PDB file of C-alpha atoms in Angstrom:
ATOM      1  CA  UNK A   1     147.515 136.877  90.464  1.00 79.00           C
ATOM      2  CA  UNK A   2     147.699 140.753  89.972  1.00 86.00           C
ATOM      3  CA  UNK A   3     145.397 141.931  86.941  1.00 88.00           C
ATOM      4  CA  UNK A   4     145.152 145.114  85.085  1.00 95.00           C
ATOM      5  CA  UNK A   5     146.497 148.454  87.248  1.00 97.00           C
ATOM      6  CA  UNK A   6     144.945 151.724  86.652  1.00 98.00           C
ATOM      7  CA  UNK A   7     147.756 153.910  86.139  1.00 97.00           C
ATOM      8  CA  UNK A   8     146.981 157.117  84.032  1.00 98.00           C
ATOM      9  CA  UNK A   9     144.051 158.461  82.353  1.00 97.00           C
ATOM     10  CA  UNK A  10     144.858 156.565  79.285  1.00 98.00           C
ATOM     11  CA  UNK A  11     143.797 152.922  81.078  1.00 98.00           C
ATOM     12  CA  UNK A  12     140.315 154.823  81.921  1.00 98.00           C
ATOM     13  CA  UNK A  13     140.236 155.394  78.280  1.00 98.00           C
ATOM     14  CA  UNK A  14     140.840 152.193  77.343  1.00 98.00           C
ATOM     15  CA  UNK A  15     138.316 150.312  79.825  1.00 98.00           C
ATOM     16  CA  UNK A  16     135.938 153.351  78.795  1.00 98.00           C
ATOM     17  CA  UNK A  17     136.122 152.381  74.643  1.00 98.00           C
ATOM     18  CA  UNK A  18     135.708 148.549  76.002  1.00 98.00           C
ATOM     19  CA  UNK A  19     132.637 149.310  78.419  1.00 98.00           C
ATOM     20  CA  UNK A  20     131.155 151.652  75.425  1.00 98.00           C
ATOM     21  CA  UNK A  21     131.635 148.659  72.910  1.00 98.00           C
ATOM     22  CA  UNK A  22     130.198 146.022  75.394  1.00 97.00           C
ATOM     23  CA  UNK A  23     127.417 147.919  76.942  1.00 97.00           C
ATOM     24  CA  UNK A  24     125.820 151.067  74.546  1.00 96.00           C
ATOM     25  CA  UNK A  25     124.147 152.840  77.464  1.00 97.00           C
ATOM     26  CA  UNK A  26     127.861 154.014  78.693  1.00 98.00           C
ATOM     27  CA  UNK A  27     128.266 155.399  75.723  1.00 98.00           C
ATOM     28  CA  UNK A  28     125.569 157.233  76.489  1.00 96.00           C
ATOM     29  CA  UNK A  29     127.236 158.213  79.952  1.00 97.00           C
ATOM     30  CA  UNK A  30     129.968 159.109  78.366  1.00 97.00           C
ATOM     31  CA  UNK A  31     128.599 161.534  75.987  1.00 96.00           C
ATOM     32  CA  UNK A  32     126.612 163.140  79.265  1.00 95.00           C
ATOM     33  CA  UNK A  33     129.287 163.275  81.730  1.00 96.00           C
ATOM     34  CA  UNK A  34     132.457 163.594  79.256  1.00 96.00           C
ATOM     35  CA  UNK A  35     135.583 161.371  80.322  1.00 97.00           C
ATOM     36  CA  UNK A  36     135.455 159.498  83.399  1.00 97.00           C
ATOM     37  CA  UNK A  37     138.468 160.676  86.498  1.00 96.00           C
ATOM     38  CA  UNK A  38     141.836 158.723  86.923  1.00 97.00           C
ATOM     39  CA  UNK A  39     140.780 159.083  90.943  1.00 95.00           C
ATOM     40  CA  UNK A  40     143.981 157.347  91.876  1.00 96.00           C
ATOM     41  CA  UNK A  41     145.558 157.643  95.012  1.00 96.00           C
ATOM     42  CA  UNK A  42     148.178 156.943  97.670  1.00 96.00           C
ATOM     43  CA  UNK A  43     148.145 153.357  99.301  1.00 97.00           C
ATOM     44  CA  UNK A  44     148.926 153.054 103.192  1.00 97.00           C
ATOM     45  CA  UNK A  45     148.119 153.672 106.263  1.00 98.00           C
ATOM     46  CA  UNK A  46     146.655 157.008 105.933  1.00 97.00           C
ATOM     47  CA  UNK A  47     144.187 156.186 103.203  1.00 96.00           C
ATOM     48  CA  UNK A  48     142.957 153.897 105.454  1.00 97.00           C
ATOM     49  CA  UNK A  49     142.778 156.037 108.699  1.00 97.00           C
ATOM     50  CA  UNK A  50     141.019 158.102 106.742  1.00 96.00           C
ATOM     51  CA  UNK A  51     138.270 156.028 105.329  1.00 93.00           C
ATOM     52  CA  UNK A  52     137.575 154.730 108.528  1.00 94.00           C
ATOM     53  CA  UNK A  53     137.482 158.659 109.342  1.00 95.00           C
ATOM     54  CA  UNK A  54     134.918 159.255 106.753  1.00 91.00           C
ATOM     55  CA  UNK A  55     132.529 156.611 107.811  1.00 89.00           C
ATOM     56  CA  UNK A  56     128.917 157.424 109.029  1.00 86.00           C
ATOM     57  CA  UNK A  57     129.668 161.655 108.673  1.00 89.00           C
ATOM     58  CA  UNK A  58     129.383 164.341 106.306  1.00 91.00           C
ATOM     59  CA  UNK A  59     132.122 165.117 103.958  1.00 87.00           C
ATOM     60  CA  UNK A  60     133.121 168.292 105.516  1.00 94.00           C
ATOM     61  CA  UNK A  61     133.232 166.704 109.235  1.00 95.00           C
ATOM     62  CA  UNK A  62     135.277 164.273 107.769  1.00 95.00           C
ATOM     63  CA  UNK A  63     137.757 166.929 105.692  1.00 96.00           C
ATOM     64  CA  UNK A  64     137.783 168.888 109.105  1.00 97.00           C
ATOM     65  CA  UNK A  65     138.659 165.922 111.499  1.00 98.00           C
ATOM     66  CA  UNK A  66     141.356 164.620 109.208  1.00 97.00           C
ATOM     67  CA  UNK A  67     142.629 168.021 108.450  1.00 98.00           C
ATOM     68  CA  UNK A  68     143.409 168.247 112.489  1.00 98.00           C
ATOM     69  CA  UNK A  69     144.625 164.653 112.746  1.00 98.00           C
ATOM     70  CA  UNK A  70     147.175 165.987 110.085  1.00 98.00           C
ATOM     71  CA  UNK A  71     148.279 168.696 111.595  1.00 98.00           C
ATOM     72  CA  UNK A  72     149.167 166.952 114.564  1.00 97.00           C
ATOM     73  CA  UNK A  73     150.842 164.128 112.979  1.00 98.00           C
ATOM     74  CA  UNK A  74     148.785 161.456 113.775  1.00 98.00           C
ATOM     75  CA  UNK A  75     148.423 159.743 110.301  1.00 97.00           C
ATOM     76  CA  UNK A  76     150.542 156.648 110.975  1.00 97.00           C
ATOM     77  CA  UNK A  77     150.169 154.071 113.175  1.00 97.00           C
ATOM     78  CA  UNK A  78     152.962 154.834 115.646  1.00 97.00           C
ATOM     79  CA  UNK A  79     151.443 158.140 116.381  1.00 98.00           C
ATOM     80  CA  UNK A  80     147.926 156.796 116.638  1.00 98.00           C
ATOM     81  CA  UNK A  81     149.043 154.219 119.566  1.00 98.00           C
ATOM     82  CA  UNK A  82     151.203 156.705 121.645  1.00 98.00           C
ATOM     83  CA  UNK A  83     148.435 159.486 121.340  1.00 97.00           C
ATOM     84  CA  UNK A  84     145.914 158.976 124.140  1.00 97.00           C
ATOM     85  CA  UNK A  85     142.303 158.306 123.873  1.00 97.00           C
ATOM     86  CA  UNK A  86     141.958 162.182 125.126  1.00 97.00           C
ATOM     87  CA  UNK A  87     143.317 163.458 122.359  1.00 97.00           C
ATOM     88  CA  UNK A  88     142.032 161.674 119.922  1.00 98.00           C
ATOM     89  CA  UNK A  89     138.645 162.465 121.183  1.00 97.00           C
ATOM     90  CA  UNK A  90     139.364 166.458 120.850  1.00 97.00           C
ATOM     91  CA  UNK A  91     140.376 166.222 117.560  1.00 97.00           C
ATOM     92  CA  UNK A  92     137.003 164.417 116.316  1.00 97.00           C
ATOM     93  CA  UNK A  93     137.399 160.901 116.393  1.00 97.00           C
ATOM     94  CA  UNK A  94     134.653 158.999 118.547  1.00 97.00           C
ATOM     95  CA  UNK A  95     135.330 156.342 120.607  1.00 97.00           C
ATOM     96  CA  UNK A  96     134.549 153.653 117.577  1.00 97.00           C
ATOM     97  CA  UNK A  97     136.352 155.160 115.132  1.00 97.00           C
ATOM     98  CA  UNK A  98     139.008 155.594 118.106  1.00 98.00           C
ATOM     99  CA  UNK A  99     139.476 151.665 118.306  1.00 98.00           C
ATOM    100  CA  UNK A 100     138.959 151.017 114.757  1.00 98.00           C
ATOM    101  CA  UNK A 101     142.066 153.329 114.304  1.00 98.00           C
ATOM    102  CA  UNK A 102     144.452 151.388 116.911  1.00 98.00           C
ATOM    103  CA  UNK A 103     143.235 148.383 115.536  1.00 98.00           C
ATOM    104  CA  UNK A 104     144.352 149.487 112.204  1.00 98.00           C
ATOM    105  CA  UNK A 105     148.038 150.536 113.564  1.00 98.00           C
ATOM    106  CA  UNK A 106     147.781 146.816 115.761  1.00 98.00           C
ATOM    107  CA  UNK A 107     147.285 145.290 112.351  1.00 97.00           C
ATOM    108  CA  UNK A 108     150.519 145.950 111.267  1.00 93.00           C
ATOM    109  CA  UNK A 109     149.330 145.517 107.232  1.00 97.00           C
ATOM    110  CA  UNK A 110     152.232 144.887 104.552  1.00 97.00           C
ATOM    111  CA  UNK A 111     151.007 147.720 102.464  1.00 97.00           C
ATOM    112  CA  UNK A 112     154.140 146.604 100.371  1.00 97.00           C
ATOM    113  CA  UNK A 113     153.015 143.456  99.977  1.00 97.00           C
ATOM    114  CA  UNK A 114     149.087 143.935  99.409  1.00 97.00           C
ATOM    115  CA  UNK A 115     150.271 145.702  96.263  1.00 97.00           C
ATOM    116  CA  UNK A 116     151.065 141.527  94.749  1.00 96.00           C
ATOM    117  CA  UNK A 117     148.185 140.175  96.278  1.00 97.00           C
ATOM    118  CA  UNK A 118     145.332 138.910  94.007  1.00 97.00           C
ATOM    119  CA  UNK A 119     142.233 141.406  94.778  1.00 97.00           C
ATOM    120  CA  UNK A 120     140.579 138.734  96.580  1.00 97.00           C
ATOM    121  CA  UNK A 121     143.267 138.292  98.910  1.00 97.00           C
ATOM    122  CA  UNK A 122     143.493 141.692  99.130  1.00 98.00           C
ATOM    123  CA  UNK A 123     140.068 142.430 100.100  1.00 97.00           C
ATOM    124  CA  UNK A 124     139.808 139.680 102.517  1.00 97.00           C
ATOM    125  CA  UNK A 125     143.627 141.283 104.370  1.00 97.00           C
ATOM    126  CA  UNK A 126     142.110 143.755 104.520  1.00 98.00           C
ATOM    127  CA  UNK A 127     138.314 142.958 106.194  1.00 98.00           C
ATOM    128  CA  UNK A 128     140.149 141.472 108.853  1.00 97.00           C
ATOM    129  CA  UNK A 129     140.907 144.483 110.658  1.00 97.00           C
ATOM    130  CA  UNK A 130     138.110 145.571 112.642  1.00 96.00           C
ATOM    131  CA  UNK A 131     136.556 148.611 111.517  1.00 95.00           C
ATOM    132  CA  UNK A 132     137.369 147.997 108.023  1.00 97.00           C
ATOM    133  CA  UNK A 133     134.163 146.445 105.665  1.00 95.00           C
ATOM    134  CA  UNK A 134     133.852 145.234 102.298  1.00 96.00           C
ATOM    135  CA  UNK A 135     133.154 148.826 101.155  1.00 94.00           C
ATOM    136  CA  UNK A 136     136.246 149.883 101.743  1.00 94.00           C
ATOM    137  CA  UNK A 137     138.592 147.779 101.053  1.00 96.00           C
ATOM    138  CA  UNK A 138     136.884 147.814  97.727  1.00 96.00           C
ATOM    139  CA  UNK A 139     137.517 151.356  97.229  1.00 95.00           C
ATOM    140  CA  UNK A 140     141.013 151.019  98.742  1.00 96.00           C
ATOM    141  CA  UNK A 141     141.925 147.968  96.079  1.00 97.00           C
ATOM    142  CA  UNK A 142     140.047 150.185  93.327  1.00 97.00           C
ATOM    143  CA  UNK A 143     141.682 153.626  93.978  1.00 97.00           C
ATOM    144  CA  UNK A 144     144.890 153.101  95.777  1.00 97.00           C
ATOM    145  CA  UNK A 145     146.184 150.476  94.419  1.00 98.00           C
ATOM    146  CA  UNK A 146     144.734 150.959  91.087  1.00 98.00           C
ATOM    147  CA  UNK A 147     142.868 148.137  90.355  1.00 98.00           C
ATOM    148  CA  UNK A 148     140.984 147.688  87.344  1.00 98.00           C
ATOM    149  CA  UNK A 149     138.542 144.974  87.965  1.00 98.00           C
ATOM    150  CA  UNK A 150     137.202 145.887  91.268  1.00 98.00           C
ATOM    151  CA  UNK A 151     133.705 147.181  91.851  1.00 98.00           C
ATOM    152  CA  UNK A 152     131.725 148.406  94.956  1.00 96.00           C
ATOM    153  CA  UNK A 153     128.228 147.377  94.736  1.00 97.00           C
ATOM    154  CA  UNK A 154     127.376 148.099  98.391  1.00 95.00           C
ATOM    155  CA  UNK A 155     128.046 151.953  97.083  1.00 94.00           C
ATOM    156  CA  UNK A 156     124.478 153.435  97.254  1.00 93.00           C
ATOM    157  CA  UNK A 157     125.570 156.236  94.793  1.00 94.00           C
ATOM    158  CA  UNK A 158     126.274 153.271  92.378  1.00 97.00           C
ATOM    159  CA  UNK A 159     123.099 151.576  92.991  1.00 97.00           C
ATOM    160  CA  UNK A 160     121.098 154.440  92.336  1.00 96.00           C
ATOM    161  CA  UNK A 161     122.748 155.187  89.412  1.00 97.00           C
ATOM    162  CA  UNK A 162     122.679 151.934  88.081  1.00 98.00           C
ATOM    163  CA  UNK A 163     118.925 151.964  88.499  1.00 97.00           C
ATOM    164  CA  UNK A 164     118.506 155.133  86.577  1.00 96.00           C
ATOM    165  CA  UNK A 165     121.073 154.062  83.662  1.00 97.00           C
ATOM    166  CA  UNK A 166     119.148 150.793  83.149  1.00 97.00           C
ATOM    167  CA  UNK A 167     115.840 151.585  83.671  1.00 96.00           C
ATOM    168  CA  UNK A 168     115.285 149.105  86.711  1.00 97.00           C
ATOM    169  CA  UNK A 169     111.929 149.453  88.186  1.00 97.00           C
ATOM    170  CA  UNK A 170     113.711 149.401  92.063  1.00 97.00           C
ATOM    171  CA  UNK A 171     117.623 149.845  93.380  1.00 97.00           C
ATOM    172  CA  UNK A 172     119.399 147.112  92.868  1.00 98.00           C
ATOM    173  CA  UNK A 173     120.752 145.784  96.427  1.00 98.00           C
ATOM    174  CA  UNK A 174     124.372 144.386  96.661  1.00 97.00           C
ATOM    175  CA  UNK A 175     124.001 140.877  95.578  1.00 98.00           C
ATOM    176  CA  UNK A 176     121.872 142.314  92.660  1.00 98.00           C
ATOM    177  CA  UNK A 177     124.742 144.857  91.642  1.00 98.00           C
ATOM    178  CA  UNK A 178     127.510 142.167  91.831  1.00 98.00           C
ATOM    179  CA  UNK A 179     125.827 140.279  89.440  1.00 98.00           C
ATOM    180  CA  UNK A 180     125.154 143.442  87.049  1.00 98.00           C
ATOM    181  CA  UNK A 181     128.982 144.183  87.343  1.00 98.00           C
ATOM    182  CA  UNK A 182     130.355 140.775  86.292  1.00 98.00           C
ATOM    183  CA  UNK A 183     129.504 142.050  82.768  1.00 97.00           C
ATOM    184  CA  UNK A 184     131.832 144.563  82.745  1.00 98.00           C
ATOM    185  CA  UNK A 185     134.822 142.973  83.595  1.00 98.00           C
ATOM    186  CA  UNK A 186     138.223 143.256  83.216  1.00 98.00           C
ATOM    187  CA  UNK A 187     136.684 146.858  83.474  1.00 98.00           C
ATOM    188  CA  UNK A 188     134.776 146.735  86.546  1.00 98.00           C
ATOM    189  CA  UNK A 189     136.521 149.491  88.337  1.00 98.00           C
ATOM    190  CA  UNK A 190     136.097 151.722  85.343  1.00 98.00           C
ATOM    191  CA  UNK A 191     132.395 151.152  85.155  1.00 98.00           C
ATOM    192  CA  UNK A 192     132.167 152.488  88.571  1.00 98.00           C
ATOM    193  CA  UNK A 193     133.599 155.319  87.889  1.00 98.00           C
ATOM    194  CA  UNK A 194     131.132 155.934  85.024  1.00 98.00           C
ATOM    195  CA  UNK A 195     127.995 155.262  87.449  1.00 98.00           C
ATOM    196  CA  UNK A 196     129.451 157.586  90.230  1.00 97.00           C
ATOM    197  CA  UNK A 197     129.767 160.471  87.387  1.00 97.00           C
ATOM    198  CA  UNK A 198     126.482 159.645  85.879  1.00 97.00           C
ATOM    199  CA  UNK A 199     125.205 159.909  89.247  1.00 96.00           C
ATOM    200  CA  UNK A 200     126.337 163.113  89.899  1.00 93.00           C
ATOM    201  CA  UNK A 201     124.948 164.515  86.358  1.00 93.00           C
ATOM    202  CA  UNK A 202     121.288 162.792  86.872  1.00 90.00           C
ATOM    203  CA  UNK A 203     120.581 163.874  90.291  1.00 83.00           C
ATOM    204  CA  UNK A 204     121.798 167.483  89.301  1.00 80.00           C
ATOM    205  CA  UNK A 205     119.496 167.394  86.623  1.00 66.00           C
ATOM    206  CA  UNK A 206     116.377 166.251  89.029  1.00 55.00           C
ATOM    207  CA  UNK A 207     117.453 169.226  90.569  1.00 44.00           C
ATOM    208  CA  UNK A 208     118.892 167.334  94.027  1.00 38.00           C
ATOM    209  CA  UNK A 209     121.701 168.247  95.713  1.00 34.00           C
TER     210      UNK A 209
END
């Protein structure tokens, strides 16, 4: 069964009063970091090519490779299997990322019909495909498809942050986070987006960049 979508800013404002009333210390977040982002964006293909783009590189090399894979045309999965490995290769992809693409275009996902999946059933669609982790299909189910009670806790931004917000003596690992996050649901996906933006204010203000 389909829960909660994230739609507008409003549903961040409503999981943000519920989080606040539930848990005081993002309250607290919120007062530092002011109101949390939609973040919401488009499902498909693409979103997916360019996760898998993203992995394991900086966020410019990432902008910069997927910046020339657009302006050749090579964001759907047609285009991906009819370019050769060659060209691939000159616009930035390695050879892993290379067969992580095709697989993802060999796939063949219903991106019509993930949108009515449950978000476990999503998730696990979507881990099938080689190339594609836990990681991101939870960001994919969280920000393309707008669900609202998805978390990440493999994120190391959210671990760290989740360590400074409550005061934990070490980084929580993944199975440690999971746990933390089952107190925030139906929310879950909101609280993450509190912990990324909480991030971003405390290590600014340790002076890190």
């Amino acid at each position: 069964m389909v829960g909660r979508i994230i739609r507008t800013s409003d549903c961040i404002a409503e999981g943000a009063e519920w989080l606040c009333a539930v848990e005081p210390r993002f309250a607290r977040v919120l007062d530092e970091t002011g109101p949390w982002p939609l973040r919401r964006k488009p499902d498909g293909f693409a979103e997916l090519l360019s996760a898998i783009v993203s992995q394991q590189v900086s966020v410019a090399s990432a902008a910069a490779i997927w910046g020339r894979l657009c302006d050749a045309h090579l964001t759907n999965g047609a285009a991906i299997l009819a370019s050769s490995d060659e060209a691939l290769r000159a616009l930035g992809l390695s050879r892993q990322k290379i067969r992580y693409a095709r697989a993802l275009a060999e796939a063949e996902l219903d991106y019509d019909a993930l949108r009515g999946l449950s978000d476990a059933a999503v998730i696990s669609a979507l881990t099938q495909v080689s190339g594609i982790g836990r990681w991101t299909a939870e960001i994919y189910a969280m920000f393309s498809l707008g669900r609202a009670d998805v978390f990440a806790p493999g994120d190391l931004a959210l671990q760290e942050a989740a360590k400074l917000l409550f005061d934990l003596a070490e980084r929580p690992n993944e199975k440690e986070l999971r746990s933390m996050s089952e107190h925030w649901s139906p929310w879950r996906a909101v609280a993450a987006r509190a912990l990324w933006a909480y991030y971003r204010v405390a290590k600014e203000r340790e002076g890190i960049r």
